[in-house]
CSV table of C-alpha atoms in Angstrom, one decimal:
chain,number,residue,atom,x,y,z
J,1,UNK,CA,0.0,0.0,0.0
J,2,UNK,CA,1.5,3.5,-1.5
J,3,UNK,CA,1.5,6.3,-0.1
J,4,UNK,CA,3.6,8.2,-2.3
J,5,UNK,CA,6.4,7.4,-4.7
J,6,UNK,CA,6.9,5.3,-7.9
J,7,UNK,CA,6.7,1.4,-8.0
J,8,UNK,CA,8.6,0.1,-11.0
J,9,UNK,CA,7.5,-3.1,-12.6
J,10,UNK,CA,9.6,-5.6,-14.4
J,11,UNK,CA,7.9,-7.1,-17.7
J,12,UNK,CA,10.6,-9.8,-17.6
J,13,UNK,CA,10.3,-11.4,-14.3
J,14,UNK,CA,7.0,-9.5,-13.3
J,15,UNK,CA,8.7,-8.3,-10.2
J,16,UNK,CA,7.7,-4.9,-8.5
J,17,UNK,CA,10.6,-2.6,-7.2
J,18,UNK,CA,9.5,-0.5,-3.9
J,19,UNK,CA,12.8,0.7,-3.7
J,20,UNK,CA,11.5,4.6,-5.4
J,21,UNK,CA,8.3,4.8,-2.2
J,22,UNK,CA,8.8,6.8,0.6
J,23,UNK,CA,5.9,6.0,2.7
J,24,UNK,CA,3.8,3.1,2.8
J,25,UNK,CA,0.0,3.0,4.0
J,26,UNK,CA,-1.2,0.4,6.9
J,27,UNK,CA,-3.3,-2.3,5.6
J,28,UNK,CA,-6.3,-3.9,6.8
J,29,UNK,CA,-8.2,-7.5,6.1
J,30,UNK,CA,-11.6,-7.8,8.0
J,31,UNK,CA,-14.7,-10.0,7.9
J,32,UNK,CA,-14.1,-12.9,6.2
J,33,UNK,CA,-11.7,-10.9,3.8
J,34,UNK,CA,-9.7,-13.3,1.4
J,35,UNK,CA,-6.9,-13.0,-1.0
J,36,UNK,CA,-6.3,-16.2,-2.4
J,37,UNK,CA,-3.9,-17.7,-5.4
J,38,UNK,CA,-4.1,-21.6,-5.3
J,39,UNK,CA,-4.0,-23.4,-8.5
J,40,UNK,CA,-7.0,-25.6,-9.3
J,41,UNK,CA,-6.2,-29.3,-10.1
J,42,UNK,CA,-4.7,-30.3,-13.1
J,43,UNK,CA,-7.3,-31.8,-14.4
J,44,UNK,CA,-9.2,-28.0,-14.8
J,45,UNK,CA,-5.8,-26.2,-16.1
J,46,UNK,CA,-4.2,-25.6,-12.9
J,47,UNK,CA,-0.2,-25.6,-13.2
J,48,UNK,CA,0.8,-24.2,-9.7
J,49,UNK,CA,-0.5,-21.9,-7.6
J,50,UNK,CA,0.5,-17.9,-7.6
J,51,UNK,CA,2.6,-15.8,-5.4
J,52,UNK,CA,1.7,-13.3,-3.1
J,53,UNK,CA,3.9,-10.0,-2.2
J,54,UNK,CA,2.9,-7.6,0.4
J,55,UNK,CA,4.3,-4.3,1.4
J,56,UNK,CA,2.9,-1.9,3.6
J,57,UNK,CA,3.6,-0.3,7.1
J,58,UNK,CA,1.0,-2.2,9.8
J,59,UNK,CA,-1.2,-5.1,8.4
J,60,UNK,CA,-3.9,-6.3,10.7
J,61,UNK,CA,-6.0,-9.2,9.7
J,62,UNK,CA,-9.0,-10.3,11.9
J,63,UNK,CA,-12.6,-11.7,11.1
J,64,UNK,CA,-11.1,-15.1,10.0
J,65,UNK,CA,-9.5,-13.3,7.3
J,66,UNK,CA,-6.7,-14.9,5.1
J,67,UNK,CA,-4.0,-14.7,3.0
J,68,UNK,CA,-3.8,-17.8,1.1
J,69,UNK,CA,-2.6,-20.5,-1.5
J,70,UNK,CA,-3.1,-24.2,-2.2
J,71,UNK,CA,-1.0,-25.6,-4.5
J,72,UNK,CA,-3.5,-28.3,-6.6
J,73,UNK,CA,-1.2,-28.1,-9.6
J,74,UNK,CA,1.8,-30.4,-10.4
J,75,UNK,CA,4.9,-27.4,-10.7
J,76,UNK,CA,5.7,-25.9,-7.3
J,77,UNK,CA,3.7,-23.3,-5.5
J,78,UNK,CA,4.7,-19.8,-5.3
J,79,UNK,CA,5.5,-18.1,-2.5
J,80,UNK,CA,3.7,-15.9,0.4
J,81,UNK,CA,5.6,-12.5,1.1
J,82,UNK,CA,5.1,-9.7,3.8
J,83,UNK,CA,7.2,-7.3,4.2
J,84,UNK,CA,6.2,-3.8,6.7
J,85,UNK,CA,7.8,-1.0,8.0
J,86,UNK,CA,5.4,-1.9,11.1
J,87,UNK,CA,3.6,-4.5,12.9
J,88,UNK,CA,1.2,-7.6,11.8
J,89,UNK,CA,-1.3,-8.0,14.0
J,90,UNK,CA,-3.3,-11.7,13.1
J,91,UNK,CA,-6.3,-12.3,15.5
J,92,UNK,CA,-9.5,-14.9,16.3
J,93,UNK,CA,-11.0,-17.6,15.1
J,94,UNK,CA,-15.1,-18.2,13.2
J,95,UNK,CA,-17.6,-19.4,16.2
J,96,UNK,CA,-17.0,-23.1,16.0
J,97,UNK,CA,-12.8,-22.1,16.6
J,98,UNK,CA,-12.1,-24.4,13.3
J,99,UNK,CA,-11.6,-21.6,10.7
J,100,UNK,CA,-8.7,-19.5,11.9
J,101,UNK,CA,-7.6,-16.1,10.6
J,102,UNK,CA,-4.4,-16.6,8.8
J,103,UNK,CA,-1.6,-16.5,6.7
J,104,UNK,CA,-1.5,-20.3,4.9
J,105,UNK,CA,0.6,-21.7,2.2
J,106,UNK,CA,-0.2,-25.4,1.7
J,107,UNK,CA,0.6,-28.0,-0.7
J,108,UNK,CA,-1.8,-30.9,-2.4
J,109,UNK,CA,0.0,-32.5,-5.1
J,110,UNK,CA,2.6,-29.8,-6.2
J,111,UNK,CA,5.5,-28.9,-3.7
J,112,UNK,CA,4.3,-25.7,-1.4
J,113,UNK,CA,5.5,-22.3,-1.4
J,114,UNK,CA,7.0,-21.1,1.9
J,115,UNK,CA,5.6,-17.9,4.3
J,116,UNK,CA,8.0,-15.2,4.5
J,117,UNK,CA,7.5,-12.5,7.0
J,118,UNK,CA,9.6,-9.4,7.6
J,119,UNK,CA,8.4,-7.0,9.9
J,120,UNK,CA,9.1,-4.9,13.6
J,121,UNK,CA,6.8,-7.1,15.3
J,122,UNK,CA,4.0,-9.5,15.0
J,123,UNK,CA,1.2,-10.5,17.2
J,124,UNK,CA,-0.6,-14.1,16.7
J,125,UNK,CA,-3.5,-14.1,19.0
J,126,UNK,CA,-6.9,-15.1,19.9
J,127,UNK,CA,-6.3,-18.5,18.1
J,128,UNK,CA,-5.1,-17.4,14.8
J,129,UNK,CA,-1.9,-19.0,12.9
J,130,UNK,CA,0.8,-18.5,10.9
J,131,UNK,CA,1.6,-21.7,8.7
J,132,UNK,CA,2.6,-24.2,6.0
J,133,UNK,CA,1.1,-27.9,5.4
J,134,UNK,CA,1.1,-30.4,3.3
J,135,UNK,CA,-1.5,-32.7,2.7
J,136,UNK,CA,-0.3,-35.0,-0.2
J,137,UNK,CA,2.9,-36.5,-1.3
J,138,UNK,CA,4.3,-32.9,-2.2
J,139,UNK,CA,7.3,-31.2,0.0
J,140,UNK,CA,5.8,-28.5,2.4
J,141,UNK,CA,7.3,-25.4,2.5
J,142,UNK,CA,9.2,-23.1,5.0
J,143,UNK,CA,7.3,-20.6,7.5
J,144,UNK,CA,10.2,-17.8,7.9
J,145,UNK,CA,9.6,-14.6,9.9
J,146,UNK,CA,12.4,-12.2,11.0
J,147,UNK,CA,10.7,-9.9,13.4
J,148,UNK,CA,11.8,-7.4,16.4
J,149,UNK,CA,9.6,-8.8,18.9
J,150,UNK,CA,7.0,-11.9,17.8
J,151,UNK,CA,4.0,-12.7,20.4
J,152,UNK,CA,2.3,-16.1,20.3
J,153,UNK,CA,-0.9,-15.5,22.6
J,154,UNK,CA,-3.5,-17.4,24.1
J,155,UNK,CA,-6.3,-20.0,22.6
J,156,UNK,CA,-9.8,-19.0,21.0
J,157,UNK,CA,-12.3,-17.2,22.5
J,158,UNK,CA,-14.8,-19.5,20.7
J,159,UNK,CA,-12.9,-22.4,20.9
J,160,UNK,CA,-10.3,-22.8,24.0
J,161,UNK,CA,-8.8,-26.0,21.8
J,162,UNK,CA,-7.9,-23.9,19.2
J,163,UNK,CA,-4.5,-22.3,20.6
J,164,UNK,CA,-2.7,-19.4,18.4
J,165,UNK,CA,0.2,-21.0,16.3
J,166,UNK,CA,3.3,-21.5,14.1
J,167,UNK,CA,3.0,-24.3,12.4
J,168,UNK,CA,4.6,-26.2,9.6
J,169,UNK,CA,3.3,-29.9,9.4
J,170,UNK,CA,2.2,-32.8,7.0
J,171,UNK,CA,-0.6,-35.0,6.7
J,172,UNK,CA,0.5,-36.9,4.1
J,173,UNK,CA,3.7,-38.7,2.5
J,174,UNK,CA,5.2,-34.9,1.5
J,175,UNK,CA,7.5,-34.0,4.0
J,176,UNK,CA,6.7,-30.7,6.5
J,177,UNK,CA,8.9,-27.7,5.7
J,178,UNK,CA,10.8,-26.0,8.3
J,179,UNK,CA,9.9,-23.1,11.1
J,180,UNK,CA,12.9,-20.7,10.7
J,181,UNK,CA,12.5,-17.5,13.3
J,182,UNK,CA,15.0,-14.7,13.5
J,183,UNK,CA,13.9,-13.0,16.5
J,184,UNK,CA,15.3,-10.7,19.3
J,185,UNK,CA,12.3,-11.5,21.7
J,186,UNK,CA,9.8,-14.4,21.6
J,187,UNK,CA,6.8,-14.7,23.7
J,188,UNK,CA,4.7,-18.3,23.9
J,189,UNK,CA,2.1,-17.4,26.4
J,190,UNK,CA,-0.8,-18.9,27.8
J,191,UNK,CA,-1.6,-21.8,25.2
J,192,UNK,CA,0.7,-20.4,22.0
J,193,UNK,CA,2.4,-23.1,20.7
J,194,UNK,CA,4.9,-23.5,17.9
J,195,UNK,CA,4.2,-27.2,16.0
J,196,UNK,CA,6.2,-28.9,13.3
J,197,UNK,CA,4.4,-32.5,13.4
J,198,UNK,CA,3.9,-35.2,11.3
J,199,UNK,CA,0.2,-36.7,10.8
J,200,UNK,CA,1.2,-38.9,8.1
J,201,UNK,CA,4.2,-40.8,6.5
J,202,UNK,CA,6.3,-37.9,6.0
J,203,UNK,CA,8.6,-36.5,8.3
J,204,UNK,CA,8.2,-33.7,10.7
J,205,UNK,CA,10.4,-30.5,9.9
J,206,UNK,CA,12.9,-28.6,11.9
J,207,UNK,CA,12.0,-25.7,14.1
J,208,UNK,CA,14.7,-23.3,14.3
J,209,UNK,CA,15.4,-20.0,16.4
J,210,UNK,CA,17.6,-17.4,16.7
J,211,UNK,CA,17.0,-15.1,19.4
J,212,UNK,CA,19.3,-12.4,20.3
J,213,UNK,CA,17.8,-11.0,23.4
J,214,UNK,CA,15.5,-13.5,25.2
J,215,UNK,CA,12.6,-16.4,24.6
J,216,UNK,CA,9.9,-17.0,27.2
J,217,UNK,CA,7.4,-19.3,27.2
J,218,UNK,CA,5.2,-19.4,29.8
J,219,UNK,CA,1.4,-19.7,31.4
J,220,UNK,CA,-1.2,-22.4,29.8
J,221,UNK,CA,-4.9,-22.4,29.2
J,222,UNK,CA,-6.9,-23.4,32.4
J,223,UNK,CA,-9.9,-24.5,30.1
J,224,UNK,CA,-8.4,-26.8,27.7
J,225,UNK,CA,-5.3,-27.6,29.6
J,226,UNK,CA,-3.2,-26.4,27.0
J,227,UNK,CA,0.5,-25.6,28.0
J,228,UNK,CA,3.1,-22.7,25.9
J,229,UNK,CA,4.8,-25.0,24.2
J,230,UNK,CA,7.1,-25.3,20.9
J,231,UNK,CA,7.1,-29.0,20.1
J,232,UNK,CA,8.2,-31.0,16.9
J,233,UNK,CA,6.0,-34.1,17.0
J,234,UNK,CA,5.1,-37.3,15.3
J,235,UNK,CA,1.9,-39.0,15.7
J,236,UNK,CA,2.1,-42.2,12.7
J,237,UNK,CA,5.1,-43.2,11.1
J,238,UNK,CA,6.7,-40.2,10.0
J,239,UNK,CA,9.5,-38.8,11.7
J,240,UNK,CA,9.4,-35.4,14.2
J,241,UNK,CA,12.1,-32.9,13.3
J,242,UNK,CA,14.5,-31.2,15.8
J,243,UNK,CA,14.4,-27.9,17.8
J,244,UNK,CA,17.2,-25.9,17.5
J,245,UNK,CA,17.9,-22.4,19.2
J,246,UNK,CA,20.6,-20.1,19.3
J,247,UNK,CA,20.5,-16.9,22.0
């Protein structure tokens, strides 16, 4: 979102240069908003799903809004890109706590695109989520944020079993893709939870953090029982990744 300047397009690779703006506008996705590339199956034309590139100052999205793209085709999936001045703010869940406001990139048959997220700071609350799956035999891609300060908060007001979430799994024989944070403070609080799982026959990714001032997790939900955690897990025959954190 422009405020003023010049954005300079590239007919040869389509890109868009920002590097001519010298103020962006905040951005704002509300009830039930939806931008949405994914690729149909093959079968109907689709090839692989689009990209998405996002530059702004602040982006909030709430209302189970989302940002998204399923890859049905057979090439891989383009990529999801943020990139602020400012703060994303994701938040809530529909009533029934199953449709989550969000930022997804998932995978069908193609390989997935990756989320990547650049901002000062980002707040996941209320049951909302961050994320990459994979749901057929395709590889999932990578969740990457680099972030001042990133907040993981709470569970659903709807739903308490519906915690607020990075996550990066598979639920098929396509292996997960990888959580990748580059932080200076991270907050897990009160039933946030980082996941990189396996549901299927692939294998779990890595979940990996660099911190240069300080992680906390800490508090649970007292309704659902759910603890702050960051877990890589496993729960059929597919492998669970590693954690790995630098500080």
């Amino acid at each position: 979102s422009v405020a003023d300047g010049w954005v300079k397009f590239s007919p040869v690779d389509f890109s868009l240069d920002y590097g001519g703006i010298n103020h962006f506008l905040p951005l704002s996705l509300q009830n039930r908003s939806l931008i949405d590339v994914s690729a149909p199956v093959p079968q109907l034309g689709g090839i692989r799903s689009g990209s998405i590139a996002i530059q702004g100052s602040n982006l909030t999205l709430g209302g189970t809004s989302l940002i998204l793209s399923q890859n049905y085709g057979f090439l891989p999936g383009g990529n999801i890109e943020v990139n602020l001045s400012g703060q994303l703010v994701v938040s809530g869940t529909d009533a029934t706590g199953i449709t989550r406001t969000g930022i997804f990139n998932n995978s069908v048959v193609g390989d997935g695109g990756s989320v990547i997220i650049k901002s000062q700071g980002i707040d996941v609350t209320e049951g909302s989520a961050l994320g990459t799956l994979t749901f057929g035999t395709g590889q999932g891609g990578n969740l990457s944020i680099q972030t001042q300060l990133l907040n993981i908060n709470g569970v659903s007001p709807q739903s308490p079993l519906s915690n607020s979430a990075l996550a990066a799994f598979t639920l098929g024989g396509g292996h997960s893709g990888n959580i990748n944070l580059n932080v200076s403070r991270l907050n897990i609080l009160d039933g946030g939870v980082i996941l990189s799982g396996s549901f299927g026959s692939g294998n779990g990714g890595n979940i990996n953090i660099n911190a240069d001032r300080s992680i906390l997790v800490s508090g649970f939900n007292p309704i659902a029982k759910i603890s702050s955690t960051i877990t890589p897990s496993a729960f059929r025959t597919g492998r669970a990744g590693d954690i790995r954190s630098e500080e």
